[in-house]
Coordinates of C-alpha atoms in Angstrom, one line a residue:
M1 CA 108.9 89.3 81.9
S2 CA 112.5 90.1 82.7
G3 CA 115.5 91.4 80.9
I4 CA 119.1 90.6 81.7
F5 CA 122.4 92.3 80.8
G6 CA 126.0 91.5 81.6
V7 CA 129.4 92.9 80.7
V8 CA 133.1 91.9 81.1
S9 CA 135.6 94.7 80.5
N10 CA 139.3 95.2 80.4
D11 CA 138.6 98.4 82.3
N12 CA 135.6 99.6 84.3
C13 CA 132.3 98.0 83.2
I14 CA 130.0 100.0 85.4
S15 CA 128.8 102.6 82.9
S16 CA 128.0 99.9 80.3
L17 CA 126.3 97.8 83.0
Y18 CA 124.2 100.7 84.2
Y19 CA 123.0 101.8 80.9
G20 CA 122.8 98.4 79.3
T21 CA 120.5 97.2 82.1
D22 CA 118.4 100.3 81.8
Y23 CA 117.8 99.5 78.1
H24 CA 115.7 96.5 79.4
T25 CA 113.3 98.7 81.4
H26 CA 110.4 97.9 79.0
L27 CA 110.6 94.2 80.2
G28 CA 109.7 94.8 83.8
T29 CA 108.1 97.1 86.3
E30 CA 108.8 95.7 89.8
Y31 CA 112.6 95.3 90.5
G32 CA 115.8 96.6 89.0
G33 CA 119.2 95.3 90.2
I34 CA 122.9 95.0 89.4
A35 CA 125.7 92.9 90.8
Y36 CA 129.4 93.4 90.2
I37 CA 132.6 91.8 91.4
N38 CA 134.5 94.1 93.7
E39 CA 138.3 94.5 94.1
N40 CA 138.3 91.6 96.6
G41 CA 136.6 89.2 94.2
R42 CA 133.3 89.3 96.0
P43 CA 129.9 90.0 94.4
V44 CA 128.2 93.1 95.5
K45 CA 124.4 93.5 94.7
K46 CA 122.1 96.4 94.7
I47 CA 118.3 95.9 94.2
H48 CA 115.6 98.5 94.2
H49 CA 111.8 98.7 93.6
I50 CA 111.1 100.4 90.3
S51 CA 107.3 100.3 90.3
N52 CA 107.0 104.0 91.0
S53 CA 110.2 105.3 89.4
Q54 CA 112.6 104.4 86.6
F55 CA 115.7 102.3 87.0
K56 CA 118.0 105.2 86.3
S57 CA 116.7 107.2 89.3
K58 CA 117.6 104.4 91.7
F59 CA 121.2 103.9 91.0
N60 CA 124.4 106.0 91.0
E61 CA 127.4 104.7 89.2
E62 CA 129.8 107.2 90.7
G63 CA 132.6 105.7 92.8
I64 CA 132.0 102.1 91.7
K65 CA 134.7 100.2 89.8
S66 CA 134.5 96.7 88.5
S67 CA 135.4 94.8 85.3
I68 CA 132.6 92.2 85.7
G69 CA 128.9 92.9 86.3
I70 CA 125.3 91.7 85.6
G71 CA 122.0 93.5 85.8
V72 CA 118.3 92.7 85.5
I73 CA 114.9 94.3 85.2
S74 CA 112.5 91.9 86.7
D75 CA 108.8 91.4 87.2
N76 CA 109.3 88.1 89.0
D77 CA 111.6 88.3 92.0
P78 CA 114.1 90.7 93.6
Q79 CA 117.5 90.0 91.8
P80 CA 120.4 89.6 91.2
L81 CA 121.3 87.5 94.2
S82 CA 124.8 86.6 95.5
F83 CA 125.9 83.3 96.8
E84 CA 128.8 81.5 98.5
S85 CA 129.1 78.0 97.1
K86 CA 131.4 75.1 96.6
F87 CA 132.3 76.7 93.2
G88 CA 133.2 79.9 95.0
P89 CA 131.3 83.2 95.2
Y90 CA 129.0 84.3 92.4
A91 CA 126.0 86.5 91.5
L92 CA 123.0 85.3 89.5
C93 CA 120.1 86.8 87.6
C94 CA 117.5 85.0 85.5
A95 CA 114.9 85.7 82.9
G96 CA 111.9 83.3 82.5
L97 CA 109.5 81.5 84.7
I98 CA 109.6 78.2 86.6
T99 CA 106.1 76.6 86.8
N100 CA 107.1 73.7 89.1
K101 CA 108.9 76.0 91.6
E102 CA 106.8 74.9 94.5
E103 CA 107.4 71.2 93.8
L104 CA 111.1 71.6 93.3
S105 CA 111.6 73.8 96.5
K106 CA 109.6 71.4 98.6
G107 CA 111.7 68.5 97.4
L108 CA 114.9 70.4 98.3
I109 CA 113.6 71.4 101.7
K110 CA 112.8 67.7 102.5
R111 CA 116.5 67.0 101.6
G112 CA 117.7 69.5 104.1
F113 CA 118.0 72.6 101.9
S114 CA 117.1 76.0 103.3
F115 CA 115.8 79.1 101.4
Y116 CA 116.3 82.6 102.7
E117 CA 115.0 85.0 100.0
I118 CA 111.3 84.8 100.9
D119 CA 109.0 87.5 99.4
N120 CA 105.3 87.5 100.5
G121 CA 105.7 83.8 101.5
K122 CA 107.1 82.8 98.2
I123 CA 110.5 81.4 97.5
N124 CA 112.7 83.5 95.2
G125 CA 113.0 81.8 91.8
T126 CA 116.6 82.9 91.4
E127 CA 117.6 81.4 94.7
L128 CA 115.9 78.1 93.6
V129 CA 117.9 78.2 90.4
A130 CA 121.1 78.7 92.4
S131 CA 120.2 75.8 94.7
L132 CA 119.7 73.5 91.7
I133 CA 123.0 74.6 90.0
N134 CA 124.9 74.1 93.3
Q135 CA 124.1 70.4 93.1
G136 CA 126.2 69.9 90.0
D137 CA 129.7 68.8 89.8
S138 CA 130.6 72.1 88.2
I139 CA 128.8 75.3 87.2
I140 CA 128.3 74.0 83.7
D141 CA 127.0 70.6 85.0
G142 CA 124.8 72.4 87.5
I143 CA 123.2 74.6 84.8
E144 CA 122.5 71.6 82.6
K145 CA 120.9 69.7 85.5
M146 CA 118.9 72.7 86.5
H147 CA 117.5 73.1 82.9
K148 CA 116.4 69.4 82.9
K149 CA 114.6 69.7 86.3
I150 CA 112.6 72.8 85.7
N151 CA 109.3 73.2 83.8
G152 CA 109.1 76.5 82.0
S153 CA 112.2 78.4 80.9
V154 CA 115.3 80.0 82.5
S155 CA 118.0 82.0 80.7
L156 CA 120.6 83.2 83.1
L157 CA 123.8 85.2 83.7
L158 CA 126.1 84.0 86.5
A159 CA 129.0 86.3 87.4
T160 CA 132.2 84.9 89.1
P161 CA 135.5 86.7 89.8
E162 CA 136.8 85.2 86.5
G163 CA 133.9 86.2 84.2
I164 CA 130.3 85.6 83.3
Y165 CA 128.5 82.3 82.4
A166 CA 125.6 83.0 80.0
A167 CA 123.1 80.2 79.4
R168 CA 120.0 80.3 77.2
D169 CA 117.0 78.2 78.2
R170 CA 117.0 74.8 76.5
N171 CA 114.0 75.5 74.2
G172 CA 115.1 79.0 73.2
V173 CA 111.9 80.7 74.5
T174 CA 113.8 83.6 75.8
P175 CA 116.6 85.2 73.8
L176 CA 120.3 85.9 74.7
V177 CA 122.7 87.8 72.4
I178 CA 126.4 88.6 72.7
G179 CA 127.8 92.0 71.6
E180 CA 131.4 93.1 71.3
K181 CA 133.4 96.3 71.2
E182 CA 137.1 97.0 71.9
G183 CA 137.9 95.9 75.4
E184 CA 134.4 94.8 76.3
V185 CA 132.0 91.9 75.7
A186 CA 128.3 92.2 76.6
V187 CA 125.4 89.7 76.8
A188 CA 121.8 90.8 76.8
S189 CA 118.2 89.9 76.3
E190 CA 117.7 92.9 74.0
T191 CA 119.9 94.0 71.1
C192 CA 118.6 97.6 71.6
S193 CA 121.0 97.8 74.5
F194 CA 124.0 97.6 72.2
P195 CA 124.2 100.5 69.6
N196 CA 124.4 103.5 71.9
L197 CA 127.0 101.7 74.0
G198 CA 129.1 100.9 71.0
F199 CA 128.5 97.1 70.9
K200 CA 128.1 95.2 67.7
I201 CA 126.2 91.9 67.6
K202 CA 128.5 88.9 67.7
K203 CA 126.1 86.0 67.9
F204 CA 122.7 84.9 69.2
L205 CA 123.0 82.0 71.6
E206 CA 121.3 78.8 70.6
P207 CA 118.8 77.0 72.8
G208 CA 120.6 75.3 75.7
E209 CA 123.9 76.9 74.8
I210 CA 126.3 77.9 77.6
V211 CA 129.2 80.3 77.1
F212 CA 131.8 81.8 79.4
I213 CA 132.8 85.4 78.9
S214 CA 136.1 86.6 80.4
K215 CA 138.8 89.1 79.6
K216 CA 140.3 86.3 77.4
G217 CA 137.2 86.3 75.2
I218 CA 134.2 84.1 74.6
E219 CA 134.4 80.3 75.2
T220 CA 131.6 77.9 74.3
Q221 CA 131.1 75.6 77.3
K222 CA 128.1 73.7 75.9
K223 CA 126.9 73.7 72.4
G224 CA 123.3 74.6 71.8
N225 CA 120.6 72.5 70.0
S226 CA 118.2 73.1 67.2
N227 CA 115.0 72.9 69.3
N228 CA 114.3 76.6 69.0
K229 CA 110.9 77.6 70.3
I230 CA 111.4 81.4 70.7
C231 CA 108.4 83.4 71.9
A232 CA 106.5 84.8 69.0
F233 CA 105.1 87.5 71.2
L234 CA 108.5 89.1 71.4
W235 CA 108.0 90.5 67.9
I236 CA 104.3 91.3 68.4
Y237 CA 104.4 93.1 71.7
T238 CA 107.1 92.3 74.3
G239 CA 110.3 93.3 72.5
F240 CA 111.6 96.8 71.9
P241 CA 111.1 98.0 68.3
A242 CA 114.8 98.5 67.7
S243 CA 115.7 95.0 68.9
T244 CA 116.3 91.9 66.7
Y245 CA 115.8 88.3 67.7
E246 CA 117.3 85.5 65.7
G247 CA 118.4 88.3 63.3
I248 CA 114.8 89.5 62.6
N249 CA 114.0 93.1 63.4
T250 CA 110.9 93.7 65.6
E251 CA 109.7 96.9 63.9
K252 CA 109.8 95.2 60.5
V253 CA 107.8 92.3 61.8
R254 CA 105.1 94.6 63.2
E255 CA 104.9 96.5 59.9
N256 CA 104.5 93.1 58.2
C257 CA 101.7 92.2 60.6
G258 CA 99.9 95.4 59.7
K259 CA 100.2 94.7 56.0
F260 CA 98.7 91.2 56.5
L261 CA 95.8 92.7 58.4
A262 CA 95.1 95.2 55.6
K263 CA 95.3 92.5 52.9
R264 CA 92.4 90.6 54.5
D265 CA 90.3 93.7 55.3
D266 CA 87.7 95.6 53.3
V267 CA 86.3 98.0 55.9
E268 CA 85.7 101.6 54.8
A269 CA 87.6 104.0 57.0
D270 CA 89.1 107.5 57.0
V271 CA 92.3 107.0 59.1
V272 CA 94.5 104.2 60.4
A273 CA 95.9 104.6 63.9
G274 CA 97.8 102.5 66.5
V275 CA 97.6 102.1 70.2
P276 CA 101.0 103.4 71.3
D277 CA 103.7 102.3 71.6
S278 CA 103.7 98.8 70.2
G279 CA 100.5 99.2 68.1
T280 CA 102.0 102.1 66.1
A281 CA 104.2 100.0 63.8
H282 CA 101.3 97.6 63.2
A283 CA 99.3 100.6 62.1
I284 CA 102.0 102.0 59.9
G285 CA 102.2 98.6 58.1
Y286 CA 98.4 98.6 57.7
A287 CA 98.5 102.2 56.2
M288 CA 101.3 101.3 53.9
E289 CA 99.4 98.3 52.4
S290 CA 95.9 99.9 52.4
G291 CA 96.8 103.4 51.2
K292 CA 94.8 104.9 54.0
P293 CA 96.4 107.8 55.9
F294 CA 98.2 107.0 59.2
R295 CA 97.3 109.4 61.9
R296 CA 98.2 109.6 65.6
V297 CA 94.8 109.7 67.4
L298 CA 96.3 108.7 70.7
F299 CA 99.4 109.9 72.5
K300 CA 101.2 108.1 75.2
Y301 CA 102.5 110.4 77.9
T302 CA 105.9 108.6 78.0
P303 CA 107.7 110.8 80.6
G304 CA 105.6 109.3 83.4
Y305 CA 104.0 106.0 82.4
G306 CA 105.3 102.7 81.4
R307 CA 103.5 99.6 80.2
S308 CA 100.0 99.0 81.6
Y309 CA 100.2 95.2 80.7
T310 CA 102.9 94.2 83.1
P311 CA 102.1 95.6 86.6
P312 CA 100.8 92.8 88.9
S313 CA 97.5 94.4 90.1
Q314 CA 94.5 95.1 87.9
E315 CA 93.9 98.3 89.7
L316 CA 97.3 99.6 88.9
R317 CA 97.1 98.4 85.3
D318 CA 93.8 100.3 84.9
K319 CA 95.1 103.4 86.5
I320 CA 98.1 103.5 84.2
A321 CA 95.9 102.8 81.2
L322 CA 93.6 105.7 82.1
M323 CA 96.3 108.2 82.7
K324 CA 98.9 107.4 80.0
L325 CA 96.9 107.7 76.8
I326 CA 95.7 111.2 75.7
A327 CA 93.2 111.4 72.9
N328 CA 93.7 113.9 70.1
E329 CA 90.2 115.2 69.5
D330 CA 91.0 117.4 66.6
I331 CA 92.1 114.4 64.5
I332 CA 89.5 111.9 66.0
K333 CA 86.3 113.9 65.6
D334 CA 83.9 112.7 62.8
N335 CA 86.4 110.1 61.5
R336 CA 86.0 106.4 60.9
I337 CA 89.1 104.9 62.6
I338 CA 90.9 101.6 62.1
L339 CA 92.7 101.0 65.4
C340 CA 95.6 98.6 65.3
D341 CA 96.9 97.1 68.5
D342 CA 99.4 94.4 69.3
S343 CA 96.9 92.1 71.1
I344 CA 93.8 92.0 73.2
V345 CA 94.5 90.3 76.5
R346 CA 91.8 91.1 79.1
G347 CA 90.1 93.7 77.0
T348 CA 89.4 95.9 79.9
Q349 CA 91.8 98.7 79.0
L350 CA 90.8 98.7 75.4
K351 CA 87.1 98.8 76.3
N352 CA 87.1 101.1 79.3
F353 CA 89.8 103.6 78.3
T354 CA 91.0 103.4 74.7
V355 CA 87.7 102.9 72.8
A356 CA 85.8 105.1 75.3
K357 CA 88.3 108.0 74.8
L358 CA 87.9 107.7 71.0
R359 CA 84.1 107.7 71.3
N360 CA 84.1 110.7 73.7
A361 CA 86.4 112.5 71.3
G362 CA 83.8 112.1 68.5
A363 CA 85.0 109.1 66.5
K364 CA 82.3 108.1 64.0
E365 CA 83.3 104.5 63.9
V366 CA 86.0 102.4 65.6
H367 CA 87.3 99.2 63.9
V368 CA 89.8 97.2 66.0
R369 CA 92.6 95.1 64.4
P370 CA 94.8 93.1 66.8
A371 CA 98.1 92.0 65.3
C372 CA 97.8 88.4 66.6
P373 CA 95.1 85.7 67.0
P374 CA 92.9 85.6 70.1
L375 CA 94.9 84.8 73.2
M376 CA 93.6 81.5 74.6
F377 CA 96.2 80.4 77.2
P378 CA 98.2 82.2 79.9
C379 CA 101.9 82.0 79.2
I380 CA 103.8 79.4 81.1
Y381 CA 107.3 80.5 80.1
N382 CA 107.2 84.1 81.2
L383 CA 105.2 86.0 83.8
S384 CA 102.4 87.7 81.8
T385 CA 98.7 87.0 81.9
R386 CA 97.8 85.8 85.3
S387 CA 94.9 83.4 84.7
I388 CA 93.0 81.8 81.9
N389 CA 89.7 83.3 83.1
E390 CA 91.0 86.9 82.6
L391 CA 91.4 86.4 78.8
V392 CA 88.6 88.0 76.9
A393 CA 88.4 85.2 74.4
R394 CA 87.9 82.7 77.2
R395 CA 85.2 84.9 78.7
A396 CA 83.5 85.0 75.4
I397 CA 83.6 81.2 75.1
K398 CA 82.2 80.7 78.6
A399 CA 79.4 83.2 77.8
L400 CA 78.6 81.4 74.6
E401 CA 78.8 77.9 76.0
G402 CA 77.2 78.7 79.4
H403 CA 80.2 77.2 81.2
D404 CA 83.9 76.5 80.9
I405 CA 84.8 73.9 78.3
E406 CA 87.9 71.8 77.9
D407 CA 88.0 71.3 74.1
I408 CA 88.2 74.8 72.5
S409 CA 89.5 73.5 69.1
E410 CA 86.5 74.9 67.1
Y411 CA 87.2 78.3 68.6
L412 CA 90.7 78.1 67.2
D413 CA 89.5 77.7 63.7
P414 CA 88.8 81.1 62.0
N415 CA 86.6 79.3 59.5
S416 CA 84.2 77.9 62.1
E417 CA 80.9 79.3 63.1
K418 CA 82.0 79.2 66.8
Y419 CA 85.0 81.3 66.0
K420 CA 82.9 83.9 64.3
R421 CA 80.4 84.0 67.2
M422 CA 83.3 84.5 69.6
I423 CA 84.6 87.4 67.6
D424 CA 81.1 89.0 67.5
W425 CA 80.8 88.6 71.3
I426 CA 84.1 90.2 71.9
A427 CA 83.4 93.1 69.5
K428 CA 80.1 93.8 71.2
D429 CA 81.7 93.6 74.6
L430 CA 84.4 96.1 73.6
G431 CA 81.8 98.4 72.0
V432 CA 83.5 98.6 68.6
D433 CA 82.0 98.6 65.2
S434 CA 84.1 95.7 63.9
L435 CA 86.8 93.4 65.1
Q436 CA 89.2 91.3 63.0
Y437 CA 92.1 89.4 64.4
M438 CA 95.3 88.4 62.8
L439 CA 95.4 84.8 61.4
L440 CA 98.0 82.6 63.0
E441 CA 99.6 81.6 59.6
D442 CA 99.8 85.3 58.7
M443 CA 101.5 86.2 62.0
V444 CA 104.1 83.3 61.5
E445 CA 104.8 84.5 57.9
A446 CA 105.2 88.1 59.1
I447 CA 107.9 87.0 61.6
G448 CA 109.7 84.9 59.0
L449 CA 110.6 81.8 61.0
P450 CA 109.2 78.3 60.4
R451 CA 106.3 77.7 62.7
N452 CA 108.0 74.8 64.4
K453 CA 110.7 77.3 65.5
L454 CA 108.2 79.5 67.3
C455 CA 106.4 79.2 70.6
T456 CA 102.7 79.9 69.9
Y457 CA 101.5 78.4 73.2
C458 CA 99.4 81.4 74.3
W459 CA 97.3 81.1 71.1
T460 CA 97.1 77.4 70.5
G461 CA 97.9 75.7 73.8
K462 CA 100.1 72.8 74.8
E463 CA 97.6 70.1 75.5
V464 CA 94.8 70.8 73.0
Q465 CA 95.4 67.9 70.7
K466 CA 95.8 65.5 73.6
R467 CA 92.4 66.5 75.0
L468 CA 90.5 66.0 71.8
R469 CA 88.5 62.9 71.8
N470 CA 87.0 63.0 68.3
K471 CA 89.5 61.9 65.7
T472 CA 87.5 63.3 62.9
L473 CA 87.6 66.7 64.6
L474 CA 91.3 66.3 65.2
E475 CA 91.9 65.9 61.4
K476 CA 89.8 69.0 60.7
V477 CA 91.8 71.2 63.0
K478 CA 95.3 69.6 62.9
D479 CA 96.6 72.5 60.9
K480 CA 95.0 75.0 63.3
V481 CA 96.2 73.6 66.6
E482 CA 99.7 73.2 67.8
E483 CA 101.0 70.6 70.3
F484 CA 104.0 72.1 72.0
I485 CA 105.9 69.6 74.0
L486 CA 109.1 70.3 76.0
E487 CA 111.6 67.7 75.2

């Protein structure tokens, strides 16, 4: 995951840049960076590791003046980067993931290109994007050609001495939104970066759309398309509760998810609780629909700990998961608890820390209700789950089948016996009294966009239908399985 923010001002943009970038901290844990155009028209970049401290503690805005700047919170690569090119000097930051990065970089190297931003033996994805853009006849042409060559998704901000080019990935997987206030225009991944800085939402960029933001205003350089496949997980987990995507508020969607979970549930319980932070709104929705009381049985020690899903090492994820959640024994003891969470990825944190803490605090029963279907595939559009074998649903399938299988279509159908066996296996592995996942159709309805406008790859997979050999089986599951093809 990464979050990007840019601003063009008639005066000094640095304060807006500094705080606007910081409002994307929930999208990354590795690097924080800004780049601004100095008085000589040259890009100046500052990048820091933020794995052990917050973005704000790494930067000092005092003494810096600029009218154009971009910033990024990144889990992928150190960025922004600055370049000298045939188009002139510019700085670049990106959000997304390139899955054919090695193939593209090898091809460029064979043609005589060189790469200089090497981290742990890996080429920096932002530098690769710049190399592809630089092959175009113009910046606009270069961005279009880059989008056509990559597999995955890249939304970007490119700052020049004249202004900022903002481009959303051509399938709309990652969002970009423009905000305005008197004398300034901003562009961001997250709308939560706007209110406290005084910006009002102007427009959400369409997939593939490219705009140029300058002191003269906003100019559309390339119109977008209707092939929107925005990531559904933004509303379920990734996005900040106060943010909206495509005009749809994240907190409201999470409450809707909780309501759908409650409508399909008949378990007896005393309290409804959420795993903070993102599970809280799901639990509130469940409580609203069921009439059961919402209680905070777990507290996240927010002053010191961020998200335990995003750090790259399992050891660090586990350490954060152990330390950040504090169980409230006085509320937990002797109660039957419905525990809502955004999702179950690996299951290790839920099993070893969350459920264990509830049991140790005296919970009589624990019933887990994830607000999305079982995750079956690692995301190929943003850096998230590292491998397919880490997913708890895949571990369940392997245990039940005795080996890895290619065709998992029956496990995608909530009405099948194999699906029910998979859920039972996961529940037993987690040590919970019951487990009931969100249905895909309920999740889509909770979001409020047509299913063909959402990317649901991590639940249904890209190639599932292609792999099925049995046409009868394909007919049975055609409404349960999505074929997601990049055009």
